[in-house]
Amino acid sequence: MKGLLMKDFLTIKKKYGLPRIILDIAIIIALMIVLRGTGAIYISFLLIPIEVMSIIMSLATCDVQWKWGKYAISLPVTKAQIVESRYVFSLIVSGIGLLVAMVVNTITYFCFAQYSFGFYLFVAAASFSVTLLFLSVVLPSNYSFGENAGFAVMIVLVILLVALGIWSKMTNNAIMQFVVDNFDICVGIFFVAVVVIGIMSCILSVRLFRKKYI
C-alpha cells in the first residue's frame, strides 16, 4: 500500500505544485482580511472541503486518463488494498486540511476574535468531519459512475452546504447554538456517524471496484 500512496502523492505533486499552494494561501489571506472574524468559518466549511475534494477528484481523473485501474489490478496487491489506499490518502489530505483550519482559526482568534477560542477549535474539527463525510459520498460515486459523477456529487454537496449556511444565518445560527447547548452529545454522535459512514463508504467502493474489474 505504501507504493500506492506514493503514486498518489507524486501525482498530486506534479499536477498541483508550488503555484497552486501559493494561490491557496493568497485566497486564505484575502478571505481573512476581507471577512475578518467570520473568514475562518468560510475557509473551514467551504474552501478546505472543496480543495480536498478537488485533489481527490484530480486523482480519479488521472486514473481514468492513464487507465490506472487496469494496470493496478496486475500489481501484487488486492483490489481492496487499491481502494483502501485511496481512502487512506484522502484521510491524510483531510488531516492536512485540519491543520490548515486550525492555523487559520487560531490566527483569526488572536487577530479578529469574535468568538471564544474553543469555538474556533470546534470549527476546525467540524471542517475535518464535514470533509470526511463529503469524501465518503464522492469516492463511491467515482467507483460507480466515473469521475464526472464525482464532480457532480461534489457540486451538489457544496450547494447543500451553502444552503445550510444561509438557513442557519436566517435563523440566527440555530445550528451552532444547538451544538453549543448539546456539545458533548453532538460531538459523540457526529464522531460515530463519520466513522460508520466512512467504513460503509469504503466497503461499498471496494465492491464497486471489484465489480468493475472482475
GROMACS .gro file of C-alpha atoms in nm:
model
  214
    1MET     CA    1   0.000   0.000   0.000
    2LYS     CA    2   0.295   0.232   0.059
    3GLY     CA    3   0.370   0.228  -0.313
    4LEU     CA    4   0.009   0.316  -0.397
    5LEU     CA    5   0.017   0.609  -0.156
    6MET     CA    6   0.345   0.728  -0.305
    7LYS     CA    7   0.193   0.713  -0.653
    8ASP     CA    8  -0.098   0.936  -0.541
    9PHE     CA    9   0.138   1.177  -0.368
   10LEU     CA   10   0.362   1.212  -0.674
   11THR     CA   11   0.058   1.259  -0.899
   12ILE     CA   12  -0.075   1.546  -0.689
   13LYS     CA   13   0.272   1.697  -0.653
   14LYS     CA   14   0.312   1.702  -1.031
   15LYS     CA   15  -0.042   1.823  -1.102
   16TYR     CA   16  -0.061   2.096  -0.838
   17GLY     CA   17   0.289   2.202  -0.740
   18LEU     CA   18   0.402   2.522  -0.569
   19PRO     CA   19   0.188   2.767  -0.776
   20ARG     CA   20  -0.136   2.605  -0.651
   21ILE     CA   21  -0.014   2.621  -0.290
   22ILE     CA   22   0.072   2.990  -0.328
   23LEU     CA   23  -0.270   3.058  -0.483
   24ASP     CA   24  -0.448   2.881  -0.196
   25ILE     CA   25  -0.250   3.078   0.063
   26ALA     CA   26  -0.332   3.404  -0.118
   27ILE     CA   27  -0.704   3.317  -0.120
   28ILE     CA   28  -0.695   3.232   0.252
   29ILE     CA   29  -0.520   3.558   0.339
   30ALA     CA   30  -0.763   3.759   0.125
   31LEU     CA   31  -1.067   3.596   0.289
   32MET     CA   32  -0.926   3.655   0.637
   33ILE     CA   33  -0.863   4.024   0.563
   34VAL     CA   34  -1.195   4.091   0.390
   35LEU     CA   35  -1.423   3.882   0.612
   36ARG     CA   36  -1.216   3.923   0.930
   37GLY     CA   37  -1.373   3.727   1.219
   38THR     CA   38  -1.608   3.523   1.001
   39GLY     CA   39  -1.343   3.446   0.741
   40ALA     CA   40  -1.226   3.138   0.928
   41ILE     CA   41  -1.576   2.990   0.910
   42TYR     CA   42  -1.597   3.025   0.532
   43ILE     CA   43  -1.244   2.892   0.489
   44SER     CA   44  -1.310   2.595   0.716
   45PHE     CA   45  -1.650   2.493   0.579
   46LEU     CA   46  -1.613   2.587   0.212
   47LEU     CA   47  -1.260   2.642   0.088
   48ILE     CA   48  -1.091   2.350   0.265
   49PRO     CA   49  -1.354   2.082   0.187
   50ILE     CA   50  -1.371   2.196  -0.176
   51GLU     CA   51  -0.993   2.194  -0.210
   52VAL     CA   52  -0.959   1.849  -0.054
   53MET     CA   53  -1.234   1.706  -0.274
   54SER     CA   54  -1.076   1.867  -0.579
   55ILE     CA   55  -0.746   1.693  -0.503
   56ILE     CA   56  -0.914   1.353  -0.472
   57MET     CA   57  -1.118   1.418  -0.788
   58SER     CA   58  -0.798   1.506  -0.973
   59LEU     CA   59  -0.659   1.165  -0.879
   60ALA     CA   60  -0.973   0.999  -1.012
   61THR     CA   61  -0.942   1.192  -1.339
   62CYS     CA   62  -0.577   1.094  -1.376
   63ASP     CA   63  -0.664   0.729  -1.305
   64VAL     CA   64  -0.907   0.731  -1.597
   65GLN     CA   65  -0.671   0.913  -1.833
   66TRP     CA   66  -0.383   0.679  -1.753
   67LYS     CA   67  -0.604   0.367  -1.738
   68TRP     CA   68  -0.461   0.311  -1.392
   69GLY     CA   69  -0.728   0.065  -1.286
   70LYS     CA   70  -0.630  -0.195  -1.547
   71TYR     CA   71  -0.265  -0.164  -1.452
   72ALA     CA   72  -0.325  -0.159  -1.078
   73ILE     CA   73  -0.506  -0.494  -1.072
   74SER     CA   74  -0.197  -0.657  -1.223
   75LEU     CA   75   0.016  -0.545  -0.928
   76PRO     CA   76   0.084  -0.776  -0.631
   77VAL     CA   77  -0.187  -0.606  -0.424
   78THR     CA   78  -0.553  -0.689  -0.375
   79LYS     CA   79  -0.836  -0.483  -0.518
   80ALA     CA   80  -0.938  -0.399  -0.163
   81GLN     CA   81  -0.590  -0.257  -0.093
   82ILE     CA   82  -0.607  -0.044  -0.410
   83VAL     CA   83  -0.930   0.117  -0.293
   84GLU     CA   84  -0.826   0.138   0.072
   85SER     CA   85  -0.506   0.321  -0.025
   86ARG     CA   86  -0.718   0.593  -0.186
   87TYR     CA   87  -0.919   0.624   0.134
   88VAL     CA   88  -0.601   0.644   0.341
   89PHE     CA   89  -0.464   0.913   0.109
   90SER     CA   90  -0.795   1.101   0.139
   91LEU     CA   91  -0.765   1.081   0.517
   92ILE     CA   92  -0.409   1.218   0.502
   93VAL     CA   93  -0.512   1.509   0.279
   94SER     CA   94  -0.810   1.578   0.507
   95GLY     CA   95  -0.569   1.578   0.803
   96ILE     CA   96  -0.359   1.843   0.628
   97GLY     CA   97  -0.681   2.038   0.576
   98LEU     CA   98  -0.746   2.009   0.950
   99LEU     CA   99  -0.403   2.154   1.029
  100VAL     CA  100  -0.466   2.443   0.791
  101ALA     CA  101  -0.806   2.505   0.951
  102MET     CA  102  -0.652   2.506   1.300
  103VAL     CA  103  -0.384   2.754   1.194
  104VAL     CA  104  -0.638   2.981   1.023
  105ASN     CA  105  -0.878   2.967   1.318
  106THR     CA  106  -0.601   3.032   1.570
  107ILE     CA  107  -0.478   3.336   1.377
  108THR     CA  108  -0.836   3.459   1.343
  109TYR     CA  109  -0.889   3.429   1.717
  110PHE     CA  110  -0.585   3.640   1.803
  111CYS     CA  111  -0.639   3.898   1.526
  112PHE     CA  112  -1.015   3.927   1.473
  113ALA     CA  113  -1.170   3.740   1.764
  114GLN     CA  114  -1.549   3.742   1.764
  115TYR     CA  115  -1.598   3.414   1.947
  116SER     CA  116  -1.415   3.211   2.212
  117PHE     CA  117  -1.104   3.012   2.122
  118GLY     CA  118  -1.293   2.689   2.188
  119PHE     CA  119  -1.545   2.784   1.921
  120TYR     CA  120  -1.271   2.829   1.660
  121LEU     CA  121  -1.118   2.493   1.753
  122PHE     CA  122  -1.461   2.334   1.718
  123VAL     CA  123  -1.499   2.491   1.371
  124ALA     CA  124  -1.167   2.338   1.264
  125ALA     CA  125  -1.270   1.994   1.391
  126ALA     CA  126  -1.613   2.027   1.229
  127SER     CA  127  -1.444   2.118   0.900
  128PHE     CA  128  -1.243   1.795   0.919
  129SER     CA  129  -1.558   1.592   0.985
  130VAL     CA  130  -1.754   1.759   0.704
  131THR     CA  131  -1.469   1.694   0.462
  132LEU     CA  132  -1.460   1.325   0.554
  133LEU     CA  133  -1.837   1.297   0.515
  134PHE     CA  134  -1.823   1.458   0.173
  135LEU     CA  135  -1.544   1.224   0.062
  136SER     CA  136  -1.747   0.928   0.188
  137VAL     CA  137  -2.010   1.020  -0.072
  138VAL     CA  138  -1.779   1.135  -0.353
  139LEU     CA  139  -1.548   0.831  -0.359
  140PRO     CA  140  -1.817   0.564  -0.415
  141SER     CA  141  -1.962   0.788  -0.688
  142ASN     CA  142  -1.625   0.776  -0.864
  143TYR     CA  143  -1.603   0.399  -0.848
  144SER     CA  144  -1.964   0.357  -0.957
  145PHE     CA  145  -2.022   0.611  -1.235
  146GLY     CA  146  -1.680   0.763  -1.301
  147GLU     CA  147  -1.506   1.089  -1.221
  148ASN     CA  148  -1.778   1.304  -1.381
  149ALA     CA  149  -2.030   1.168  -1.132
  150GLY     CA  150  -1.788   1.253  -0.852
  151PHE     CA  151  -1.770   1.614  -0.970
  152ALA     CA  152  -2.149   1.633  -0.991
  153VAL     CA  153  -2.186   1.497  -0.638
  154MET     CA  154  -1.923   1.743  -0.514
  155ILE     CA  155  -2.115   2.037  -0.663
  156VAL     CA  156  -2.442   1.916  -0.509
  157LEU     CA  157  -2.280   1.877  -0.167
  158VAL     CA  158  -2.131   2.227  -0.182
  159ILE     CA  159  -2.471   2.373  -0.280
  160LEU     CA  160  -2.634   2.191   0.011
  161LEU     CA  161  -2.366   2.320   0.248
  162VAL     CA  162  -2.415   2.679   0.127
  163ALA     CA  163  -2.792   2.643   0.161
  164LEU     CA  164  -2.748   2.510   0.514
  165GLY     CA  165  -2.524   2.806   0.598
  166ILE     CA  166  -2.780   3.054   0.462
  167TRP     CA  167  -3.060   2.885   0.656
  168SER     CA  168  -2.852   2.889   0.973
  169LYS     CA  169  -2.782   3.261   0.929
  170MET     CA  170  -3.151   3.334   0.870
  171THR     CA  171  -3.235   3.153   1.195
  172ASN     CA  172  -2.965   3.336   1.393
  173ASN     CA  173  -2.720   3.043   1.379
  174ALA     CA  174  -2.968   2.799   1.525
  175ILE     CA  175  -2.749   2.503   1.431
  176MET     CA  176  -2.443   2.643   1.605
  177GLN     CA  177  -2.648   2.731   1.911
  178PHE     CA  178  -2.793   2.381   1.928
  179VAL     CA  179  -2.444   2.231   1.906
  180VAL     CA  180  -2.316   2.461   2.181
  181ASP     CA  181  -2.611   2.375   2.408
  182ASN     CA  182  -2.567   2.000   2.347
  183PHE     CA  183  -2.195   1.992   2.279
  184ASP     CA  184  -2.100   1.653   2.427
  185ILE     CA  185  -2.390   1.467   2.269
  186CYS     CA  186  -2.343   1.632   1.928
  187VAL     CA  187  -1.969   1.560   1.919
  188GLY     CA  188  -2.026   1.197   2.015
  189ILE     CA  189  -2.299   1.142   1.757
  190PHE     CA  190  -2.105   1.321   1.484
  191PHE     CA  191  -1.786   1.123   1.556
  192VAL     CA  192  -1.967   0.789   1.544
  193ALA     CA  193  -2.152   0.892   1.227
  194VAL     CA  194  -1.830   0.992   1.050
  195VAL     CA  195  -1.658   0.663   1.140
  196VAL     CA  196  -1.956   0.442   1.049
  197ILE     CA  197  -2.030   0.623   0.721
  198GLY     CA  198  -1.660   0.619   0.629
  199ILE     CA  199  -1.632   0.243   0.684
  200MET     CA  200  -1.954   0.176   0.491
  201SER     CA  201  -1.831   0.401   0.210
  202CYS     CA  202  -1.501   0.211   0.186
  203ILE     CA  203  -1.677  -0.128   0.180
  204LEU     CA  204  -1.910  -0.006  -0.095
  205SER     CA  205  -1.622   0.134  -0.301
  206VAL     CA  206  -1.431  -0.197  -0.275
  207ARG     CA  207  -1.736  -0.385  -0.404
  208LEU     CA  208  -1.786  -0.139  -0.690
  209PHE     CA  209  -1.417  -0.160  -0.787
  210ARG     CA  210  -1.423  -0.540  -0.784
  211LYS     CA  211  -1.738  -0.540  -0.995
  212LYS     CA  212  -1.575  -0.306  -1.244
  213TYR     CA  213  -1.260  -0.517  -1.279
  214ILE     CA  214  -1.389  -0.874  -1.247
   0.00000   0.00000   0.00000
